[in-house]
mmCIF file of C-alpha atoms in Angstrom:
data_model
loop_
_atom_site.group_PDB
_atom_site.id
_atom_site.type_symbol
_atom_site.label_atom_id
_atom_site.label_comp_id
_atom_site.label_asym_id
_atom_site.label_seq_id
_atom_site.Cartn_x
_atom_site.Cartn_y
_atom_site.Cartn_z
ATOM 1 C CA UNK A 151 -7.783 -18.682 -18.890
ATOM 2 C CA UNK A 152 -10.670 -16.131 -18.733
ATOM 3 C CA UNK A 153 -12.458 -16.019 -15.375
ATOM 4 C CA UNK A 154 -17.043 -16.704 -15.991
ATOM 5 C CA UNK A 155 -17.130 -14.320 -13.103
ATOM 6 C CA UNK A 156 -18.884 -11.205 -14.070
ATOM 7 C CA UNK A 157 -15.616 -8.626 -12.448
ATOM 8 C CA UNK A 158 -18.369 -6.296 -11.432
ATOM 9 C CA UNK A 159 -20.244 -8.193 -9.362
ATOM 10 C CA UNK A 160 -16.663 -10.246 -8.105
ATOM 11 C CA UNK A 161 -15.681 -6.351 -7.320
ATOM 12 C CA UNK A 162 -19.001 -6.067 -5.063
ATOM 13 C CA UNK A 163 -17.956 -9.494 -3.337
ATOM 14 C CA UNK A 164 -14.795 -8.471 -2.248
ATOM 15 C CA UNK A 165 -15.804 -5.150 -1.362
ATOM 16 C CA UNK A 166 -17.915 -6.975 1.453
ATOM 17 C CA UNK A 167 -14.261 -7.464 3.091
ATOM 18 C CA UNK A 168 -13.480 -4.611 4.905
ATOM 19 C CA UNK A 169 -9.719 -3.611 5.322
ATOM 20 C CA UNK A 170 -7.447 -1.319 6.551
ATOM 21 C CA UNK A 171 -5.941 1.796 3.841
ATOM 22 C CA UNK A 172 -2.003 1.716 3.529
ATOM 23 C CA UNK A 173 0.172 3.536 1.263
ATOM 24 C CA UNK A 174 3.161 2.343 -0.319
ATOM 25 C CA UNK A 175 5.545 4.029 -0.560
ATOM 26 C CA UNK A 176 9.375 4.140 -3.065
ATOM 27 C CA UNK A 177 12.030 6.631 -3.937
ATOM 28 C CA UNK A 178 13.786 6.349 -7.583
ATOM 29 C CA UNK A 179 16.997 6.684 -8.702
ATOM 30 C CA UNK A 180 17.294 10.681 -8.371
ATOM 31 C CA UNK A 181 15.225 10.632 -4.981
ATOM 32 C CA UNK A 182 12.421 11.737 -5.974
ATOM 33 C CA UNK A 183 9.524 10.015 -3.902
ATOM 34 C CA UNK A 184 6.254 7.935 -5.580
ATOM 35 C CA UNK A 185 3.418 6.501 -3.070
ATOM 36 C CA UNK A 186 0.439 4.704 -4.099
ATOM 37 C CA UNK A 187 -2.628 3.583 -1.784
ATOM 38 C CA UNK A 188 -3.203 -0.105 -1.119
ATOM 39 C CA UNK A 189 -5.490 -2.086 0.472
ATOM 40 C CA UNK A 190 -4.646 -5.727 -0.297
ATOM 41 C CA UNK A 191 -1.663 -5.396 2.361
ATOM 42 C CA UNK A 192 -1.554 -8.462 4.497
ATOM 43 C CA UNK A 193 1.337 -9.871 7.112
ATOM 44 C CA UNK A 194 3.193 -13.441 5.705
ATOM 45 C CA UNK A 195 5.642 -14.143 8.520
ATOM 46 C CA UNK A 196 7.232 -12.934 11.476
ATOM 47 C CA UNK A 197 10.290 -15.394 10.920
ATOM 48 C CA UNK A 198 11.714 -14.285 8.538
ATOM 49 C CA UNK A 199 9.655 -11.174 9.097
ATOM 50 C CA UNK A 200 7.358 -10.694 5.938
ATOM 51 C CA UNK A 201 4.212 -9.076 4.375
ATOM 52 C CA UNK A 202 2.961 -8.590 1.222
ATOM 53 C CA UNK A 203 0.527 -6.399 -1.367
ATOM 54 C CA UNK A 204 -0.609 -6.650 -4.505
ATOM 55 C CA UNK A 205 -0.068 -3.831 -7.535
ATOM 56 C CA UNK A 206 -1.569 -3.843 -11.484
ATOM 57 C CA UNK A 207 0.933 -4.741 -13.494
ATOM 58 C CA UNK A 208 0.864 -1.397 -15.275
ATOM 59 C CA UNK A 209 0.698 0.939 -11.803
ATOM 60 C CA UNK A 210 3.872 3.610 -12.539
ATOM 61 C CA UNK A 211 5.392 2.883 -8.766
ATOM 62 C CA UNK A 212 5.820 -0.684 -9.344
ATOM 63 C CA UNK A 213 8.387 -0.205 -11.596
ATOM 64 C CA UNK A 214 9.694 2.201 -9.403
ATOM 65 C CA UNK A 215 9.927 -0.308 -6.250
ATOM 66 C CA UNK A 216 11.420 -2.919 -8.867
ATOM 67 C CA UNK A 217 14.494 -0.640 -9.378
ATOM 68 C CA UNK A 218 14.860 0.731 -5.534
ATOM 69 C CA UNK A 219 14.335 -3.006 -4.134
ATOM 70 C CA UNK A 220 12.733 -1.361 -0.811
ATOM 71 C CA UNK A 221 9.480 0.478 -0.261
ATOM 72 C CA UNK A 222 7.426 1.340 3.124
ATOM 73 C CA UNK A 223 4.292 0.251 3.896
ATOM 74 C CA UNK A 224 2.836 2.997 5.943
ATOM 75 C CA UNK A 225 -0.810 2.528 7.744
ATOM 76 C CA UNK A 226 -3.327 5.521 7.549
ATOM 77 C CA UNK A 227 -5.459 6.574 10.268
ATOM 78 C CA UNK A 228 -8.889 7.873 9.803
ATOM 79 C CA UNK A 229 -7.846 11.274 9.657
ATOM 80 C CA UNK A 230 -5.736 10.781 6.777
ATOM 81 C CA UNK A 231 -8.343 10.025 3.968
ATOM 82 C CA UNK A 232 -6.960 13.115 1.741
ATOM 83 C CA UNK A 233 -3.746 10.982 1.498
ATOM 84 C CA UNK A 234 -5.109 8.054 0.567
ATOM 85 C CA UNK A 235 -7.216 9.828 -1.924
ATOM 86 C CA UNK A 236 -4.298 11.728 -3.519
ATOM 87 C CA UNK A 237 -2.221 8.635 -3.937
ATOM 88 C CA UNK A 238 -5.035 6.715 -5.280
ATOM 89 C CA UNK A 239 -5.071 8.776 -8.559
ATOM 90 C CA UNK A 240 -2.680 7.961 -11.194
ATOM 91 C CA UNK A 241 0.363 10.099 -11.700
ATOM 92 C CA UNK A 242 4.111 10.209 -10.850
ATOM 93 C CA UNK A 243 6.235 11.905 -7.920
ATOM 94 C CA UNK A 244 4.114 15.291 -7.951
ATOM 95 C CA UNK A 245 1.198 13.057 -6.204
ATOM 96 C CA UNK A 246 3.582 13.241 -3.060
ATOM 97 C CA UNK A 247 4.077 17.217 -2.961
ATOM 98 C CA UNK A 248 3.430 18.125 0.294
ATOM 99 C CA UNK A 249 3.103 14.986 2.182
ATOM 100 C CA UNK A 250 5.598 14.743 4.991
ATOM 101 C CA UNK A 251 8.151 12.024 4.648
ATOM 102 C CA UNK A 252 11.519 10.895 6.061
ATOM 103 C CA UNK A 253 14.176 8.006 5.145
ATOM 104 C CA UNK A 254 13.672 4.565 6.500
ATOM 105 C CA UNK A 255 16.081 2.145 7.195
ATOM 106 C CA UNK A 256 16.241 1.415 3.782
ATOM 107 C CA UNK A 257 16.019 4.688 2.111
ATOM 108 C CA UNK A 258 12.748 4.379 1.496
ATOM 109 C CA UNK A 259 10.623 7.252 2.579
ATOM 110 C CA UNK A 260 8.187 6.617 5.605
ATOM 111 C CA UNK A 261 5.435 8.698 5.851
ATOM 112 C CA UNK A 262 5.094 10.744 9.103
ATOM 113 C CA UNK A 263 2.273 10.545 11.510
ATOM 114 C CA UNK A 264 1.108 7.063 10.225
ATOM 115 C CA UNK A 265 -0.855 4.443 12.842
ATOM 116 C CA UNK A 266 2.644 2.762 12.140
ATOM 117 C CA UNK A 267 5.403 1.461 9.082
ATOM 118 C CA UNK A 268 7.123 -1.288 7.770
ATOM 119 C CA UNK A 269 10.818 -0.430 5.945
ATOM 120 C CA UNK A 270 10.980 -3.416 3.698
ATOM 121 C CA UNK A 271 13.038 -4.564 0.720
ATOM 122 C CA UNK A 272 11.734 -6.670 -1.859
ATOM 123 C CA UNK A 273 12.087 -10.063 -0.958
ATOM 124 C CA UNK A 274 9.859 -11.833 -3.947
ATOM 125 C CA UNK A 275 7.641 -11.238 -6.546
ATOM 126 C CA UNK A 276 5.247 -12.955 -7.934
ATOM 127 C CA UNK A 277 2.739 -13.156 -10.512
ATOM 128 C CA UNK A 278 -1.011 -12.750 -9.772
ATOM 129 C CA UNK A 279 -2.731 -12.351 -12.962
ATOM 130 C CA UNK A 280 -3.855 -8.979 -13.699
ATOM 131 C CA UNK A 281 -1.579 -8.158 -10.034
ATOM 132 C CA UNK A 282 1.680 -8.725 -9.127
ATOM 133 C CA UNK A 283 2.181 -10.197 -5.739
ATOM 134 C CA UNK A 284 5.214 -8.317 -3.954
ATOM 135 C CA UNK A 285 6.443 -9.672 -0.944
ATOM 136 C CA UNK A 286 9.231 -7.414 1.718
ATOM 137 C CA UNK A 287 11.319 -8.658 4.004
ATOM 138 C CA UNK A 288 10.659 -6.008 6.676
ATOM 139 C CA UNK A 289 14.190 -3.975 8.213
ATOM 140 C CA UNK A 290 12.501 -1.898 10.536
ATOM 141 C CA UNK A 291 8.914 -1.178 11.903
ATOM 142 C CA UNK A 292 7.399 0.672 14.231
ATOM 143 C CA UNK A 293 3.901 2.078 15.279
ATOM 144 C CA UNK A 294 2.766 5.618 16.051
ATOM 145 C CA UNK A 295 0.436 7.703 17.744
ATOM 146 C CA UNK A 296 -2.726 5.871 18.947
ATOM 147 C CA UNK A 297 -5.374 6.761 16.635
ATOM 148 C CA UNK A 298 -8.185 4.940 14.951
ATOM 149 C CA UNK A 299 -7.527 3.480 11.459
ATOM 150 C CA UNK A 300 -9.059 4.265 7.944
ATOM 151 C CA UNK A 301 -11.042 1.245 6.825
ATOM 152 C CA UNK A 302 -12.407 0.936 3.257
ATOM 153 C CA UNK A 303 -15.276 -1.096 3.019
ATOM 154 C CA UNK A 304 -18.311 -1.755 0.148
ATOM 155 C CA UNK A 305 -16.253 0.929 -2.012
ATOM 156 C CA UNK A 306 -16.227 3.959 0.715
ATOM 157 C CA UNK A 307 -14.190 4.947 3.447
ATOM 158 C CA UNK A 308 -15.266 3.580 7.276
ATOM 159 C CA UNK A 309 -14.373 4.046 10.847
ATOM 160 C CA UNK A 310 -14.400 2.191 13.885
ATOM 161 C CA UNK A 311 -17.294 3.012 16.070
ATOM 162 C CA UNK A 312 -16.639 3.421 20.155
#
């Protein structure tokens, strides 16, 4: 079924949503690391403990959290926009060159200096038409230095005012 929403203007209505910038984050088979930046990251449940995100069905590091069956969702701070810009572009493991990581829980790298991260393995996935839906049971969490957050709101990059 084809949506009569024009996607542009849909696009401009959900851009009046601001949110918070996360990256994603997976490690293949060989270790090499893959991150992508997400902003439809939301909490499900803190029993079990659960939250979700959504990724195109044809992003590269989908496939790539498929096969590991854990990921971390790491939250930027406003000082992080290069990051989230860098792992917004398509490409494959060289888009994490230079970005600090270590190994969560789950092997999964965390990225360091983050507002806080979820270790999670894949708990469900489901379909969300031109998305899929991927839900993680989180293994570990934990917040970091107290800093404000990147937002992204009306297609640009906020921050919190005092």
């Amino acid at each position: 079924m084809t949506s009569p929403l024009d996607p542009k203007a849909l696009r401009q209505v959900f851009g009046q949503f601001c949110t918070g910038v996360t990256v994603v984050c997976a490690a293949d088979a060989q270790g090499r690391r893959y991150g992508i930046t997400v902003n439809s990251f939301s909490s499900v449940s803190l029993d079990p403990p659960l939250a979700l995100f959504s990724l195109m069905h044809d992003a590269d590091t989908l496939k790539i959290i498929e096969a590991a069956g854990a990921f971390s969702i790491n939250i930027l701070a406003e000082d992080q926009q290069d990051i989230s810009n860098r792992l917004a572009k398509k490409g494959g493991p060289e888009k994490m060159e230079g970005i600090a990581t270590h190994a969560g829980v789950t092997g999964a790298p965390v990225l360091d200096n983050v507002l806080g991260h979820m270790d999670c393995t894949l708990y469900r996935r489901y379909d969300g038409g031109d998305h899929v839906i991927l839900v993680g049971e989180i293994k570990q969490a934990a917040i970091g230095e107290e800093r404000s957050p990147l937002l992204y709101f009306r297609s640009a990059y906020k921050t919190v005012a005092a």
